[in-house]
Structures are given as structure tokens and as C-alpha cells.
PDB file of C-alpha atoms in Angstrom:
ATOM      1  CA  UNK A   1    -216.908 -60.188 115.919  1.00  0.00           C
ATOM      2  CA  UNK A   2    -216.683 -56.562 115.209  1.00  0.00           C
ATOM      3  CA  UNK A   3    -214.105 -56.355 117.916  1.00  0.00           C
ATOM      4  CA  UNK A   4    -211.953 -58.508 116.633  1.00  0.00           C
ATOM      5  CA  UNK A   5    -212.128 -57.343 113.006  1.00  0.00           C
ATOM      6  CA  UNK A   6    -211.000 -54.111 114.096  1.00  0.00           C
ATOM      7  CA  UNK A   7    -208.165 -55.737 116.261  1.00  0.00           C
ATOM      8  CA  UNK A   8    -206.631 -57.702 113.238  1.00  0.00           C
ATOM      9  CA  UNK A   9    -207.520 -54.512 110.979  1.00  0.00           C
ATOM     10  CA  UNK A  10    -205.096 -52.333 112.962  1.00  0.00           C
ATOM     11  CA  UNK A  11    -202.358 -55.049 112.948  1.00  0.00           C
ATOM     12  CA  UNK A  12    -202.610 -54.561 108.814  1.00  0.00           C
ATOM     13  CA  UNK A  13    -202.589 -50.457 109.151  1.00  0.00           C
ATOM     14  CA  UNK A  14    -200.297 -50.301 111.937  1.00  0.00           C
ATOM     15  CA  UNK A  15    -197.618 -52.081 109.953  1.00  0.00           C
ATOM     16  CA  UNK A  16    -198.421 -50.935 106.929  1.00  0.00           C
ATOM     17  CA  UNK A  17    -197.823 -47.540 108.438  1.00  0.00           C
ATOM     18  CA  UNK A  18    -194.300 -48.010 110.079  1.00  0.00           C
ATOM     19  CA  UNK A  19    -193.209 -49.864 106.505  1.00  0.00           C
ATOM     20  CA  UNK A  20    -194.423 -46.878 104.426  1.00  0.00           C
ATOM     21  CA  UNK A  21    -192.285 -44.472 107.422  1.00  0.00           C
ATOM     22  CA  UNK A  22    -189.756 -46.706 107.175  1.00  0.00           C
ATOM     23  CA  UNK A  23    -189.628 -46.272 103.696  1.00  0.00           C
ATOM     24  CA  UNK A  24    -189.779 -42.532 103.999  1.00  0.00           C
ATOM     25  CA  UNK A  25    -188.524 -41.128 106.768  1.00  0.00           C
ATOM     26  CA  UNK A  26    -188.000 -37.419 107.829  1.00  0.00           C
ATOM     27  CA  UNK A  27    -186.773 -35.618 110.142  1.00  0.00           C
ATOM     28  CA  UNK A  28    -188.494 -32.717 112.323  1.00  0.00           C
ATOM     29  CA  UNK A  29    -187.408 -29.681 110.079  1.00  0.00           C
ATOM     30  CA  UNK A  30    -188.077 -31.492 106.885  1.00  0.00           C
ATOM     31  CA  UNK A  31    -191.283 -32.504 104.711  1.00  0.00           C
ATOM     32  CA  UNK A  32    -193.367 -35.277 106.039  1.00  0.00           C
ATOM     33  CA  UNK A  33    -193.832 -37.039 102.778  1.00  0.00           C
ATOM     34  CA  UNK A  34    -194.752 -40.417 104.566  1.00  0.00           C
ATOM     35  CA  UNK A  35    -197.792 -38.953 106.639  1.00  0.00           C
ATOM     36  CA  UNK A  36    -198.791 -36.686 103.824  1.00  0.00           C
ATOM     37  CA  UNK A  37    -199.081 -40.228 101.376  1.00  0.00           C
ATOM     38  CA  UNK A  38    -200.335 -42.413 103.843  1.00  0.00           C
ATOM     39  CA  UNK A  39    -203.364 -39.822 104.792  1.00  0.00           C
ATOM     40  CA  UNK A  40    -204.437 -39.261 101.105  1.00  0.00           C
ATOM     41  CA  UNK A  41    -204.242 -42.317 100.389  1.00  0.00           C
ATOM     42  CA  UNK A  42    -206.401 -43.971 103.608  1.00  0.00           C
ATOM     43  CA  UNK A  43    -208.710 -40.938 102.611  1.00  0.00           C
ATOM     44  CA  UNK A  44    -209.145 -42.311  98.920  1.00  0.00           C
ATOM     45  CA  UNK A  45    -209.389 -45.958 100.203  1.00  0.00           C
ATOM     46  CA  UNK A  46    -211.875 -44.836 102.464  1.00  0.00           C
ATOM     47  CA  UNK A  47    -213.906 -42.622  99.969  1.00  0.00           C
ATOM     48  CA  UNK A  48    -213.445 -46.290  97.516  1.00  0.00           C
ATOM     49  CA  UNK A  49    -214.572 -48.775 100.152  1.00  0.00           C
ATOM     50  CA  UNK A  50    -217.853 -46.186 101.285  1.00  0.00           C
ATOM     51  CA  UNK A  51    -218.807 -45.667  97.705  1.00  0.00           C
ATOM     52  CA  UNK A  52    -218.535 -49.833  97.514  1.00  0.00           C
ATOM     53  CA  UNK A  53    -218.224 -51.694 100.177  1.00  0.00           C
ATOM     54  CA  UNK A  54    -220.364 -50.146 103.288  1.00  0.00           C
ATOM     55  CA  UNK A  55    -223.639 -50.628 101.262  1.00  0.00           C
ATOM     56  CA  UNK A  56    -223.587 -53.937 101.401  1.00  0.00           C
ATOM     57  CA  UNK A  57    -220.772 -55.326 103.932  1.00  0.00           C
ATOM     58  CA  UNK A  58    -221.665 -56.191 107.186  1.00  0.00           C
ATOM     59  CA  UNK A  59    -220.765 -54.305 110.260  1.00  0.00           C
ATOM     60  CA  UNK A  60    -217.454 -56.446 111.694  1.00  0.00           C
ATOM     61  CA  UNK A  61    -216.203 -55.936 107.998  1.00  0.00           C
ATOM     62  CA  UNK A  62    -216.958 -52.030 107.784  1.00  0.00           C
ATOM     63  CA  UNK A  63    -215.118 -52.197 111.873  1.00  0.00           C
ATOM     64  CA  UNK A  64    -212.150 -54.181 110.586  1.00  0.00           C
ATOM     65  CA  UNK A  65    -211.234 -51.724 107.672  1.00  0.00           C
ATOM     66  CA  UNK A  66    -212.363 -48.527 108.808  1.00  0.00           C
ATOM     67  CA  UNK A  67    -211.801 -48.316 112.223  1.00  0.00           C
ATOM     68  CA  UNK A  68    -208.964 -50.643 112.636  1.00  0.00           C
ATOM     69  CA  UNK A  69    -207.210 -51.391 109.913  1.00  0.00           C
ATOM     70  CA  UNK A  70    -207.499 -47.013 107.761  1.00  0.00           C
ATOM     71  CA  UNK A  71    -208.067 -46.123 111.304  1.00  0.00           C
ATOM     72  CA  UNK A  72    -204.567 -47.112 112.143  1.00  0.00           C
ATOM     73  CA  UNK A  73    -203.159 -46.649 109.001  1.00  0.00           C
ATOM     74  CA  UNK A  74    -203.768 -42.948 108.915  1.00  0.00           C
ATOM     75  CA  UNK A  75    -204.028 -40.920 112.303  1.00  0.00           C
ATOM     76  CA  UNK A  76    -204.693 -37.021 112.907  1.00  0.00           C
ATOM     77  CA  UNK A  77    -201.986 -37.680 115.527  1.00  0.00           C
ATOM     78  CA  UNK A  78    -199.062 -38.207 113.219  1.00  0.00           C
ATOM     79  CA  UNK A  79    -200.306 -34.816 110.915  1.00  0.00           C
ATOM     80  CA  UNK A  80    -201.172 -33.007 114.398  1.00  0.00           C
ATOM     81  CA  UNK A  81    -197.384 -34.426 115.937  1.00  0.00           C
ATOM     82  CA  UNK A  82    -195.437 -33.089 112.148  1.00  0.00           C
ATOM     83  CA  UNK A  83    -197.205 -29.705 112.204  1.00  0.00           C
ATOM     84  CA  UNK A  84    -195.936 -28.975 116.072  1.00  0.00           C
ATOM     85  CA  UNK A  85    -192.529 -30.256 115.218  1.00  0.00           C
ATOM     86  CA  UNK A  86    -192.318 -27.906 112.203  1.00  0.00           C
ATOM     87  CA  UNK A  87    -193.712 -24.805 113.865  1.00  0.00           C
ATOM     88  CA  UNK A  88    -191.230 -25.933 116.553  1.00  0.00           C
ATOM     89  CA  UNK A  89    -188.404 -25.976 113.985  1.00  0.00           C
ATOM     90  CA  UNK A  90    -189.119 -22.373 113.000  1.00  0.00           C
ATOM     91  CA  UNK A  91    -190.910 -23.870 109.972  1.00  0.00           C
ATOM     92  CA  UNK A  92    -193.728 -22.067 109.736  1.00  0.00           C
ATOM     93  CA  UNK A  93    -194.177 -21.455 105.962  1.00  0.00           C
ATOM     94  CA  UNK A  94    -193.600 -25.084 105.808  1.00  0.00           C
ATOM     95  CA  UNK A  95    -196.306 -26.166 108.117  1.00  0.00           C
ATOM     96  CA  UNK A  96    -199.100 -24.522 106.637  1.00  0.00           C
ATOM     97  CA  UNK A  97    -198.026 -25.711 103.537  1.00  0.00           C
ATOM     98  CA  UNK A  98    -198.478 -29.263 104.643  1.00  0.00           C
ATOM     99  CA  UNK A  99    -201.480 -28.605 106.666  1.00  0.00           C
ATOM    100  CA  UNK A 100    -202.977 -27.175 103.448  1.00  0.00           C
ATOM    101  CA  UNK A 101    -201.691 -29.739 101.182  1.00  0.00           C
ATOM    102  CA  UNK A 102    -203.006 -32.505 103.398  1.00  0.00           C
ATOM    103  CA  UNK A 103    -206.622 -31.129 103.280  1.00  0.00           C
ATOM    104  CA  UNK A 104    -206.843 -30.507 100.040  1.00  0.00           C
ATOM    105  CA  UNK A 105    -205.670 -33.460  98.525  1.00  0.00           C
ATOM    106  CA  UNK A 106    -207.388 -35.564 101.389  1.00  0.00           C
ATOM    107  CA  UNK A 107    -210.173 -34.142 101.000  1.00  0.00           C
ATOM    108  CA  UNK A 108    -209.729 -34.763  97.167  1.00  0.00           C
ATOM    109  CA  UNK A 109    -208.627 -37.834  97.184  1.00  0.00           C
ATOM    110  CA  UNK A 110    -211.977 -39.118  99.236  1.00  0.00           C
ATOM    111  CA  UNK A 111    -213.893 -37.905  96.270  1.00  0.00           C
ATOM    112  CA  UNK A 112    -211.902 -39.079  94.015  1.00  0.00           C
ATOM    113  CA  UNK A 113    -212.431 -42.661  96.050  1.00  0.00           C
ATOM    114  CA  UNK A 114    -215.950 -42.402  96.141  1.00  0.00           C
ATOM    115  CA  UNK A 115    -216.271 -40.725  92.027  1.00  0.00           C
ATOM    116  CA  UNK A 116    -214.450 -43.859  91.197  1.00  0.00           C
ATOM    117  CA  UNK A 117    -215.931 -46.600  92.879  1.00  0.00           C
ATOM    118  CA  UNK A 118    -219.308 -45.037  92.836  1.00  0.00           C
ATOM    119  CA  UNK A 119    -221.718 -48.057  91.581  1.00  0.00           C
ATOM    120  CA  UNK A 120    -222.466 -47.163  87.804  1.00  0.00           C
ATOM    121  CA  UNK A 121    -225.527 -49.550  87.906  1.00  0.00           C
ATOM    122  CA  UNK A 122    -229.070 -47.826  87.385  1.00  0.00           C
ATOM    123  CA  UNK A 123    -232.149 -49.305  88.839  1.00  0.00           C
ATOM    124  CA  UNK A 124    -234.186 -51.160  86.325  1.00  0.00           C
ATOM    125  CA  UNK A 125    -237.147 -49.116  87.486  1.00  0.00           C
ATOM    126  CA  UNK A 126    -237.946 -45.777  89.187  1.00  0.00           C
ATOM    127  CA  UNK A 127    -238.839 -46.025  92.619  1.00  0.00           C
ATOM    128  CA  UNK A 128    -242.543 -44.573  92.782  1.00  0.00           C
ATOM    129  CA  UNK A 129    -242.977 -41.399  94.485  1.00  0.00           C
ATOM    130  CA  UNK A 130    -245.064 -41.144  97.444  1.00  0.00           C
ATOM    131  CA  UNK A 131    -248.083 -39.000  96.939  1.00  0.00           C
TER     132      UNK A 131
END
């Protein structure tokens, strides 16, 4: 079952992916504005569905969005592939711009995920401490 989840998950990402760099596109020397959105925002969905769903889902459901459908959806490849073709370009400023920019703001934007969809519910009692 997990298998599959994760097969029909990256079918979702996948083609959410090429729509959003459809959408978006860019060229070698310029910005990659489509990568850069589609990483922070799998890293906030992530940080969401961890803070929410991975307590309680079971494991073909936590394999079907993680792994295949954010797994696909955002890839280290595709930042990895934009900073080469920048530093290629002669864009250098440019690429650690981006490669700061994308940490930060992924890196953000998990918290933010997991701040916000945090459970807000309190135990009705303490759990007792062992002795």
C-alpha cells in the first residue's frame, strides 16, 4: 500500500510541479522564481502536515504525501540544477542570493507550517512523572 501511495503521490507533485514551471518559467541567467515558490511552499506543507497529520495518519498516507507526492513536488535537484546554471551564467551574486533566499525562507516557512498547524489542544491531565 505504501508503495502505491507514494506512486500516485508523485503523479500529484510531479504535475503540479511542471504547471507551477509552466506558469513561471526562466531562463538560465535569470531568477528561478518557480523553484524558489514551489520549495517554500512543499517546506511549509510539509512543516503543516508533520505538525498534523503524521501523528495520527498511517504510514501509506505519510508515503503518499511526503515522499511521493512533496517529494516530487519539490526536489534539491531543480535548486542544485538553477544554482550551476547561474554560476555558469557568470551569475554569481545572483546564485547565492537564491541559495540564501531558499534556506531561509524554507527553512521558515517549515516553522511557520508546523507554528500553524501545531495542535492547540492541552491534555485534560498531566501525565505523571516517573519517580
Amino acid at each position: 500500500m505504501p508503495l502505491l501511495a507514494v506512486i500516485v503521490g508523485a503523479l500529484v507533485g510531479a504535475s503540479l510541479r511542471l504547471g507551477i514551471d509552466a506558469l513561471l518559467p526562466h531562463t538560465d541567467e535569470s531568477f528561478p522564481w518557480s523553484t524558489l515558490l514551489i520549495n517554500v511552499a512543499g517546506a511549509f506543507a510539509l512543516g503543516a502536515l508533520v505538525a498534523r497529520v503524521w501523528p495520527t495518519a498511517p504510514d501509506w498516507l505519510r508515503a503518499g504525501l511526503g515522499a511521493g507526492l512533496l517529494g516530487t513536488f519539490t526536489t534539491f535537484s531543480a535548486l542544485a540544477v538553477s544554482l550551476v546554471a547561474l554560476a555558469d551564467a557568470g551569475e554569481w551574486a545572483l546564485a547565492l542570493l537564491y541559495l540564501v533566499v531558499t534556506m531561509v525562507a524554507g527553512l521558515a516557512a517549515a516553522w511557520a507550517g508546523i507554528a500553524l498547524f501545531r495542535s492547540r489542544t492541552t491534555p485534560l491531565t498531566e501525565p505523571e512523572a516517573d519517580e
